[in-house]
mmCIF file of C-alpha atoms (C1' of nucleotides) in Angstrom:
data_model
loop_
_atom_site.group_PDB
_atom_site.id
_atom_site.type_symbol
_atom_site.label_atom_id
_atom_site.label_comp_id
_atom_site.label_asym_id
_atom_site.label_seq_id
_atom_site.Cartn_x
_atom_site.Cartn_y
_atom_site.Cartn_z
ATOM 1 C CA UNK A 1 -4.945 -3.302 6.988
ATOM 2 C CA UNK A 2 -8.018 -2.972 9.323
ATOM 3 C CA UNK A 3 -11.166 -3.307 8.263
ATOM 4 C CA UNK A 4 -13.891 -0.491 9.165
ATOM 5 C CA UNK A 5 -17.197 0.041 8.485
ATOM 6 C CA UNK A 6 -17.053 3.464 7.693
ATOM 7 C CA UNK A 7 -15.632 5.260 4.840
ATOM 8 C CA UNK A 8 -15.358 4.487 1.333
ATOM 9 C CA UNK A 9 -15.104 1.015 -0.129
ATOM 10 C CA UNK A 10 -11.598 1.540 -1.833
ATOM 11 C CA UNK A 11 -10.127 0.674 1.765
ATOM 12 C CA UNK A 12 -11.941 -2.765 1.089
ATOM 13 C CA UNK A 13 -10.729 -3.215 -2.283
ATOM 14 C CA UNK A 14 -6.938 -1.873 -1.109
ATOM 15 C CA UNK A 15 -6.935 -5.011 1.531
ATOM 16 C CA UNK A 16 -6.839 -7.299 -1.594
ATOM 17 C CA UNK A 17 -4.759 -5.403 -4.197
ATOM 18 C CA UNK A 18 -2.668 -3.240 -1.504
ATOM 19 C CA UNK A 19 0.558 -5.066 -1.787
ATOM 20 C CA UNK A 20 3.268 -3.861 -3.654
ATOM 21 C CA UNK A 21 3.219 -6.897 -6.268
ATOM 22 C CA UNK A 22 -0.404 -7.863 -6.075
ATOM 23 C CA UNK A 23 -1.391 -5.891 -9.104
ATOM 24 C CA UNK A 24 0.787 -6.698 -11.597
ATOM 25 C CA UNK A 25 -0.078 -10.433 -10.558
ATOM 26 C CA UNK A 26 -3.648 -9.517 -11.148
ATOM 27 C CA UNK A 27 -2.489 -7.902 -14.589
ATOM 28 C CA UNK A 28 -0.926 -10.950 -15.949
ATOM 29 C CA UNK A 29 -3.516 -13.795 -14.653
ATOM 30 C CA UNK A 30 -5.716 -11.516 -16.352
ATOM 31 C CA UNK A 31 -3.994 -12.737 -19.771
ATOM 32 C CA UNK A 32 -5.030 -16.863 -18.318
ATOM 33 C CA UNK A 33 -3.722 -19.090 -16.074
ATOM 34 C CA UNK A 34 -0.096 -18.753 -15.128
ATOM 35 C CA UNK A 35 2.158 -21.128 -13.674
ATOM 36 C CA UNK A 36 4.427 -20.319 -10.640
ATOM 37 C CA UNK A 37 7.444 -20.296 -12.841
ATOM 38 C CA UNK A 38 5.684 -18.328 -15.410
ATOM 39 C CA UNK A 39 5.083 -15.915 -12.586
ATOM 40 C CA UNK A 40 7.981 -15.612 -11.612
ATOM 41 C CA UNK A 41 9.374 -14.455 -14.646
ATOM 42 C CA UNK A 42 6.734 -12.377 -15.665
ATOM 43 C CA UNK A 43 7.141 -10.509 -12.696
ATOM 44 C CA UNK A 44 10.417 -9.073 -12.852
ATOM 45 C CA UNK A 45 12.449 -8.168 -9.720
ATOM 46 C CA UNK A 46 9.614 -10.211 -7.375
ATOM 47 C CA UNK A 47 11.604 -12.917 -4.923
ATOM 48 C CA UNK A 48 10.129 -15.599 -5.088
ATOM 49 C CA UNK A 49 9.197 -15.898 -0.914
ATOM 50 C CA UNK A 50 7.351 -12.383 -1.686
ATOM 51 C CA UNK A 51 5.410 -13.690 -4.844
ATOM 52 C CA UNK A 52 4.316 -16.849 -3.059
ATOM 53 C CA UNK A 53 3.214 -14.579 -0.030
ATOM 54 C CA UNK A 54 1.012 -12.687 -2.702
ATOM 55 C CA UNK A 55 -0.138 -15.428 -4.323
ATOM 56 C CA UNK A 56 -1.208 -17.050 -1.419
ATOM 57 C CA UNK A 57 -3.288 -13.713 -0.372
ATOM 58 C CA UNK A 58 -5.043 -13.729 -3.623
ATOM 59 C CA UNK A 59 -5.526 -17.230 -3.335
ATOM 60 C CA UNK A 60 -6.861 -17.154 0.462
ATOM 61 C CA UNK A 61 -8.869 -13.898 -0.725
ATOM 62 C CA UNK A 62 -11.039 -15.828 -3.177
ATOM 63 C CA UNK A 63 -9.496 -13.648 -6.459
ATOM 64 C CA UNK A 64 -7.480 -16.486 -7.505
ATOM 65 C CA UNK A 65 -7.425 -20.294 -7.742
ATOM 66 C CA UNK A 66 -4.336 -22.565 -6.981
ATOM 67 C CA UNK A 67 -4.494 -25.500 -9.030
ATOM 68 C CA UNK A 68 -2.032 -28.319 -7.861
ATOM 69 C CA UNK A 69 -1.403 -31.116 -10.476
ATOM 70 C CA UNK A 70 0.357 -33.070 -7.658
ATOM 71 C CA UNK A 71 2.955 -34.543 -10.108
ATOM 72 C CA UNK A 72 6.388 -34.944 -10.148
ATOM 73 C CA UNK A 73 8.463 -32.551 -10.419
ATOM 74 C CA UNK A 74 5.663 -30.320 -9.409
ATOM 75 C CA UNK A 75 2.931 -28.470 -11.162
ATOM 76 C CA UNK A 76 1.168 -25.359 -9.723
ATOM 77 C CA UNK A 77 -1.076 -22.993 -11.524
ATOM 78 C CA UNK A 78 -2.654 -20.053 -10.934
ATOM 79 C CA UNK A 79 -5.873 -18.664 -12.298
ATOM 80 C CA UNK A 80 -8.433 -15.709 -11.523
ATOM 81 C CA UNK A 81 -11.595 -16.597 -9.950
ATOM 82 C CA UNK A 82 -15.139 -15.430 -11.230
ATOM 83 C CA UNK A 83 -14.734 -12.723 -8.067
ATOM 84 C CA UNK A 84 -11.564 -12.030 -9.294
ATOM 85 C CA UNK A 85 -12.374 -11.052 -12.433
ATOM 86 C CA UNK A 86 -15.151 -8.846 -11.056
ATOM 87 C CA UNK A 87 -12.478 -7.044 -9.321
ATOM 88 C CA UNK A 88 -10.424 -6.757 -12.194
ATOM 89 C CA UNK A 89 -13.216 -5.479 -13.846
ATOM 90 C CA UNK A 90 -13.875 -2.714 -11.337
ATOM 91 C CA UNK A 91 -9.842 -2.268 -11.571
ATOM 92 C CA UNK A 92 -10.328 -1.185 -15.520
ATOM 93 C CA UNK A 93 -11.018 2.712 -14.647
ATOM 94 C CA UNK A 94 -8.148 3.382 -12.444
ATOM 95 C CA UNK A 95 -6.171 1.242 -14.614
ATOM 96 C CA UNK A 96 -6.756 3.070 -17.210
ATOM 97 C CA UNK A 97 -6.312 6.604 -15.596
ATOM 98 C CA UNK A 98 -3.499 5.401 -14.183
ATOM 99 C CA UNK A 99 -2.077 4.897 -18.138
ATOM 100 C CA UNK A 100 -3.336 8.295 -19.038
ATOM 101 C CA UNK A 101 -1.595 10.200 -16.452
ATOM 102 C CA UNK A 102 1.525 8.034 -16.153
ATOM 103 C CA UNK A 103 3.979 10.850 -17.594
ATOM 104 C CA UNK A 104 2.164 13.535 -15.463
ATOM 105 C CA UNK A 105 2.510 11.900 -12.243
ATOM 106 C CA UNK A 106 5.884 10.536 -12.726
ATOM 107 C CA UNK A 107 7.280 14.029 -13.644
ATOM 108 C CA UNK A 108 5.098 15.535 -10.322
ATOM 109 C CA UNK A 109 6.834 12.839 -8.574
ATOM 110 C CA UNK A 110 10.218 13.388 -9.997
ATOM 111 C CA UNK A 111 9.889 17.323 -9.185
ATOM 112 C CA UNK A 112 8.410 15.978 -5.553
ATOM 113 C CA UNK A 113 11.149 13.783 -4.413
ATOM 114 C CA UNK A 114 14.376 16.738 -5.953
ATOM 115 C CA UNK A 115 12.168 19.036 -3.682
ATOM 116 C CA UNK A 116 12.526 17.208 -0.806
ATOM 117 C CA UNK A 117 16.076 17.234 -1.250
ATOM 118 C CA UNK B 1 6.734 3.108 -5.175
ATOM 119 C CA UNK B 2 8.666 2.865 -8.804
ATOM 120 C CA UNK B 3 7.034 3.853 -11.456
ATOM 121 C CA UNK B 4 7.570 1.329 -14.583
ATOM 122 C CA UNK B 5 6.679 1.807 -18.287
ATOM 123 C CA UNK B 6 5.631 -1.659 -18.538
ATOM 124 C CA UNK B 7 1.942 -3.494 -16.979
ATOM 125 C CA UNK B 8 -0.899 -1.828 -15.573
ATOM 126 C CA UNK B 9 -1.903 1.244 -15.331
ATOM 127 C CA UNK B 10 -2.961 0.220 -10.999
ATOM 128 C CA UNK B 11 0.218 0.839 -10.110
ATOM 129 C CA UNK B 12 0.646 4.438 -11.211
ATOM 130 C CA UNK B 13 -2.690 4.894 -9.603
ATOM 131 C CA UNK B 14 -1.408 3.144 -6.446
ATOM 132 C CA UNK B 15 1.321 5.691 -6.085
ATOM 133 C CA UNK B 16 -0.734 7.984 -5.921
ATOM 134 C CA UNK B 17 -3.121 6.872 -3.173
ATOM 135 C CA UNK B 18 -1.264 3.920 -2.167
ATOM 136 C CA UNK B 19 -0.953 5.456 1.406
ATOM 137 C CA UNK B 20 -2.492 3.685 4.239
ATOM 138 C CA UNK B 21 -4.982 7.221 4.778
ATOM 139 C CA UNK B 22 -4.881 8.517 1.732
ATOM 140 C CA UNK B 23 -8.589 7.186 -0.043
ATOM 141 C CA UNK B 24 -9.831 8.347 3.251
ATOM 142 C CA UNK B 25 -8.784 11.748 2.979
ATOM 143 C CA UNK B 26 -9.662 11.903 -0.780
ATOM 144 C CA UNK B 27 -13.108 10.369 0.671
ATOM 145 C CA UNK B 28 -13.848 13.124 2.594
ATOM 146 C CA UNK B 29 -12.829 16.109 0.399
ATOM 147 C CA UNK B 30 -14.612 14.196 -2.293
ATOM 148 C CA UNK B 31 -17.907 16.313 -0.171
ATOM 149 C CA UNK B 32 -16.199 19.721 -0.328
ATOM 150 C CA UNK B 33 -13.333 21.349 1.265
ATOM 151 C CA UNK B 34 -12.149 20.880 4.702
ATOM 152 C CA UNK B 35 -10.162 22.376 7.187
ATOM 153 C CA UNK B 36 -6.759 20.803 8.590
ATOM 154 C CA UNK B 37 -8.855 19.756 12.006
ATOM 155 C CA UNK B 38 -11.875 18.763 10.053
ATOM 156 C CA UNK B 39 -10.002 16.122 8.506
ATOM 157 C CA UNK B 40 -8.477 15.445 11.701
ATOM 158 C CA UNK B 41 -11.574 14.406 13.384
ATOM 159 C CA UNK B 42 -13.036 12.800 10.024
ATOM 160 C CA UNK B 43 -10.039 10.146 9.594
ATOM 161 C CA UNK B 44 -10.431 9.221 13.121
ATOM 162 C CA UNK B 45 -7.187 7.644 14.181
ATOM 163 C CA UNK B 46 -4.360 9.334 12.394
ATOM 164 C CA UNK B 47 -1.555 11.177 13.558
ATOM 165 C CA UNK B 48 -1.360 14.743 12.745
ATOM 166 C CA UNK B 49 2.153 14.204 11.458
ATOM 167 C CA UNK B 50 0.924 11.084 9.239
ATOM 168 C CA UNK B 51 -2.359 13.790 7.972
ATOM 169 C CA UNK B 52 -0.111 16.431 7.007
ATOM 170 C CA UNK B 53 1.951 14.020 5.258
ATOM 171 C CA UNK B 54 -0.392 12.520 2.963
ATOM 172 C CA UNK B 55 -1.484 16.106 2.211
ATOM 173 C CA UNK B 56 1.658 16.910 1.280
ATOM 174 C CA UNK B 57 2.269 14.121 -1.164
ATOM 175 C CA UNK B 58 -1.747 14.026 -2.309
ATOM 176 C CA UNK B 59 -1.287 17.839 -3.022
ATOM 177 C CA UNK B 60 2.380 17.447 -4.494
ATOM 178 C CA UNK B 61 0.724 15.252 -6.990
ATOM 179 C CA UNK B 62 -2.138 17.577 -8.152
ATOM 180 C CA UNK B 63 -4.499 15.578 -6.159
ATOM 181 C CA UNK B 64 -6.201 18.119 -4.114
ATOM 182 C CA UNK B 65 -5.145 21.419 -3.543
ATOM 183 C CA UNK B 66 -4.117 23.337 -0.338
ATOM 184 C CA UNK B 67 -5.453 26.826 0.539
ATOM 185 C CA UNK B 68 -3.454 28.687 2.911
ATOM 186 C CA UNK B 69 -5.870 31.752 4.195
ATOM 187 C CA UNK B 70 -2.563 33.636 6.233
ATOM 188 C CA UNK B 71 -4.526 34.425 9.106
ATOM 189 C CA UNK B 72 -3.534 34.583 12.716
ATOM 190 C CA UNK B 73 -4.882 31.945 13.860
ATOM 191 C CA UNK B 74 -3.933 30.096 10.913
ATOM 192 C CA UNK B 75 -6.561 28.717 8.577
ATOM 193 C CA UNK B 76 -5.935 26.227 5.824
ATOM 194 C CA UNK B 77 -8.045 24.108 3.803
ATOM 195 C CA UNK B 78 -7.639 21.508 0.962
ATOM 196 C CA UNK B 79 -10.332 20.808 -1.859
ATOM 197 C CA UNK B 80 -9.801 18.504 -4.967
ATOM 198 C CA UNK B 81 -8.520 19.504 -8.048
ATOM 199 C CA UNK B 82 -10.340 18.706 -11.235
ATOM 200 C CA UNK B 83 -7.352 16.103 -11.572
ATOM 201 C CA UNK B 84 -8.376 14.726 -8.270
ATOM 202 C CA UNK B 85 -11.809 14.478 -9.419
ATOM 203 C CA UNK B 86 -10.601 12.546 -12.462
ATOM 204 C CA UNK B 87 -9.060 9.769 -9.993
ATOM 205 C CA UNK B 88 -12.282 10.015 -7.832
ATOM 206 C CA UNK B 89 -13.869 9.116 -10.510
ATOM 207 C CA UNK B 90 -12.328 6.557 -12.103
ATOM 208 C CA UNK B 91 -12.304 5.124 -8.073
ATOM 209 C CA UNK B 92 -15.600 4.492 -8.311
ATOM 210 C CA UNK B 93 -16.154 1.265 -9.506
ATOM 211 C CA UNK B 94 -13.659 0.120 -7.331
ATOM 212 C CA UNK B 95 -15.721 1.716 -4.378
ATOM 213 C CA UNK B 96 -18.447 0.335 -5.121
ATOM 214 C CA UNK B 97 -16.818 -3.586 -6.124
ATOM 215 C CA UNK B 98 -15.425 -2.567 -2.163
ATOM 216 C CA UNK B 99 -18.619 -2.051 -0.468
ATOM 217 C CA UNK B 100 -20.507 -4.635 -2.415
ATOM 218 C CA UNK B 101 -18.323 -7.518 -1.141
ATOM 219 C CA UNK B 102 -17.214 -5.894 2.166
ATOM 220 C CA UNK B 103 -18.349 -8.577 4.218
ATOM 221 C CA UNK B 104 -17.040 -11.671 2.487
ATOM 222 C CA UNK B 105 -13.677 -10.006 2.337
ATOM 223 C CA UNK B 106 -14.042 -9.303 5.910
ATOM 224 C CA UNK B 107 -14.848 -12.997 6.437
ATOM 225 C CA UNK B 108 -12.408 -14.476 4.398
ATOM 226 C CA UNK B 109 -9.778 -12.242 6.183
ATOM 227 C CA UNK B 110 -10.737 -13.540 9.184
ATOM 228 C CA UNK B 111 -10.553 -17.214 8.112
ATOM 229 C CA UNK B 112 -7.090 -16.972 6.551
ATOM 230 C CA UNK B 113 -5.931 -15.002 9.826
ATOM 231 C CA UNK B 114 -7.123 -17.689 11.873
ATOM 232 C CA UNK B 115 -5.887 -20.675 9.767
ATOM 233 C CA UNK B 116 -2.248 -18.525 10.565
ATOM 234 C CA UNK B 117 -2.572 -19.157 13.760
ATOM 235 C "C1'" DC C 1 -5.103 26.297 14.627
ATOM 236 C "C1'" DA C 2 -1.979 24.235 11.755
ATOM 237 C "C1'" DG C 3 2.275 22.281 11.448
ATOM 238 C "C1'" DC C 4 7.235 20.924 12.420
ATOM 239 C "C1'" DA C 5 10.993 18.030 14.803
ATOM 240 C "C1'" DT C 6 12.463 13.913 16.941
ATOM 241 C "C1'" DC C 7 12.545 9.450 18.115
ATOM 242 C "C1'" DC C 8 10.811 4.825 17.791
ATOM 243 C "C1'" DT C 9 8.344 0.560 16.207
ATOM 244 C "C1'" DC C 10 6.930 -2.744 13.227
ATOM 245 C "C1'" DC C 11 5.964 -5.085 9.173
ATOM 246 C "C1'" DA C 12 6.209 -5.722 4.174
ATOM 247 C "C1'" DT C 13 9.744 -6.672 1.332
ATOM 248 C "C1'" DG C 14 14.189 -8.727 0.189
ATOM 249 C "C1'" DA C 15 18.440 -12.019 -0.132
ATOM 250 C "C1'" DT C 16 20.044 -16.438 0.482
ATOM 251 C "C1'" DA C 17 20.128 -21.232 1.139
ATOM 252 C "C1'" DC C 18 17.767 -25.610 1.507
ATOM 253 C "C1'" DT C 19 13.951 -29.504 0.222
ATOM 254 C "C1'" DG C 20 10.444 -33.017 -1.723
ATOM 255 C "C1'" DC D 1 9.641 -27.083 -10.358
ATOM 256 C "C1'" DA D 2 7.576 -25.119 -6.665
ATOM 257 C "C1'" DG D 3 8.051 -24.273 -2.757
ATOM 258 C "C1'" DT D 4 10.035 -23.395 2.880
ATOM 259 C "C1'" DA D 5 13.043 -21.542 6.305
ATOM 260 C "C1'" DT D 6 15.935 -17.787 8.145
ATOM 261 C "C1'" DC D 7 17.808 -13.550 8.705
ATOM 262 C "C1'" DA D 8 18.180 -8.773 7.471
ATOM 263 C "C1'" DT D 9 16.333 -3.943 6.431
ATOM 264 C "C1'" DG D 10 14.203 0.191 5.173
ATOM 265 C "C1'" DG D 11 10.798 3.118 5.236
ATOM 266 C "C1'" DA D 12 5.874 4.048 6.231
ATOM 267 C "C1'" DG D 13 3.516 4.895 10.068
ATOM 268 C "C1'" DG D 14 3.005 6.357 15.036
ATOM 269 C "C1'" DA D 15 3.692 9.086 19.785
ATOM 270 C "C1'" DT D 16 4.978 13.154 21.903
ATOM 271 C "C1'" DG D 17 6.309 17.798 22.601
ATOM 272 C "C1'" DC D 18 7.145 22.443 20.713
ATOM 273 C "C1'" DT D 19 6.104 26.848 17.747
ATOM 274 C "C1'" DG D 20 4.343 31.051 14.997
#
DNA sequence: CAGCATCCTCCATGATACTG
DNA sequence: CAGTATCATGGAGGATGCTG
């Protein structure tokens, strides 16, 4: 996504949470530090080339930190960053409207998409 | 997007104005009601068929509401709903977390897009 | 003026297999 | 275990022309 000057901030913030995975990684670093494994699991249906594309976003995006133990076999973990947790922070609203009007919009949405039909 | 019971309430938000115009548009009615070409000319850039689109689904979802005068020439505007309002609100903080650190995101995207290279 | 129809492009996402 | 490398794809987004 191209950055502007103009308009509303949200454009900003969508650059860093936009993709399709990148919040629910955000959700569960939230909890602490996650390995890549950990990840992976707690992310269900995510391929693994898409969650280390995210990850590496985050990561290159200052929210989150990738820690490499450099062992073998390998450790990686990932944590949120003081900035990310100021995002996640700003996050909490929407997240929580989001949970408030999850049966609303998922039944407009439901009536949407038969409509389209 | 799917909707899922489980995580964060973001992504029920994100289906909602996940589209690549769509905090734009809800940026500019956030000021009032506006015509079809008013919002044309505001979100400099998009297509009319890509405008009309993300009306559709924004209004489909209770977002904003459209106003069909049945005039010849046609008039029709679109204002936010109080539901809309609700989600501008709860935007907010995320607007502001957006403009706040617009410029290191801007220069940290520009790093990691280099570093691509 | 507001909107529809058609066609097309591109990129995020995905599936699969391989590696240090 | 934590990646990389390839190849495939689907759907959001875009360009253009037409209509009531």
């Amino acid at each position: 996504m191209e950055l502007r000057s103009d308009s509303c901030g949200i454009e900003v913030a969508l650059t860093v949470i936009g993709g399709k995975w990148k919040p629910l990684v955000l959700f569960h670093l939230n909890h602490g530090p996650r390995r890549f494994g950990e990840l992976k699991r707690l992310v269900t249906g995510i391929s693994e080339k898409v969650l280390i594309q995210q990850l590496r976003e985050l990561a290159d995006d200052g929210v989150i930190l990738r820690r490499d133990y450099q062992t073998v076999p390998p450790k990686v973990d990932y944590e949120m960053t003081p900035f990310g947790y100021s995002l996640a922070q700003a996050l909490q609203p929407l997240c929580a409207w989001g949970d408030e009007n999850r049966l609303q919009i998922a039944e407009l949405q439901k009536e949407a998409q038969s409509t389209a039909t």
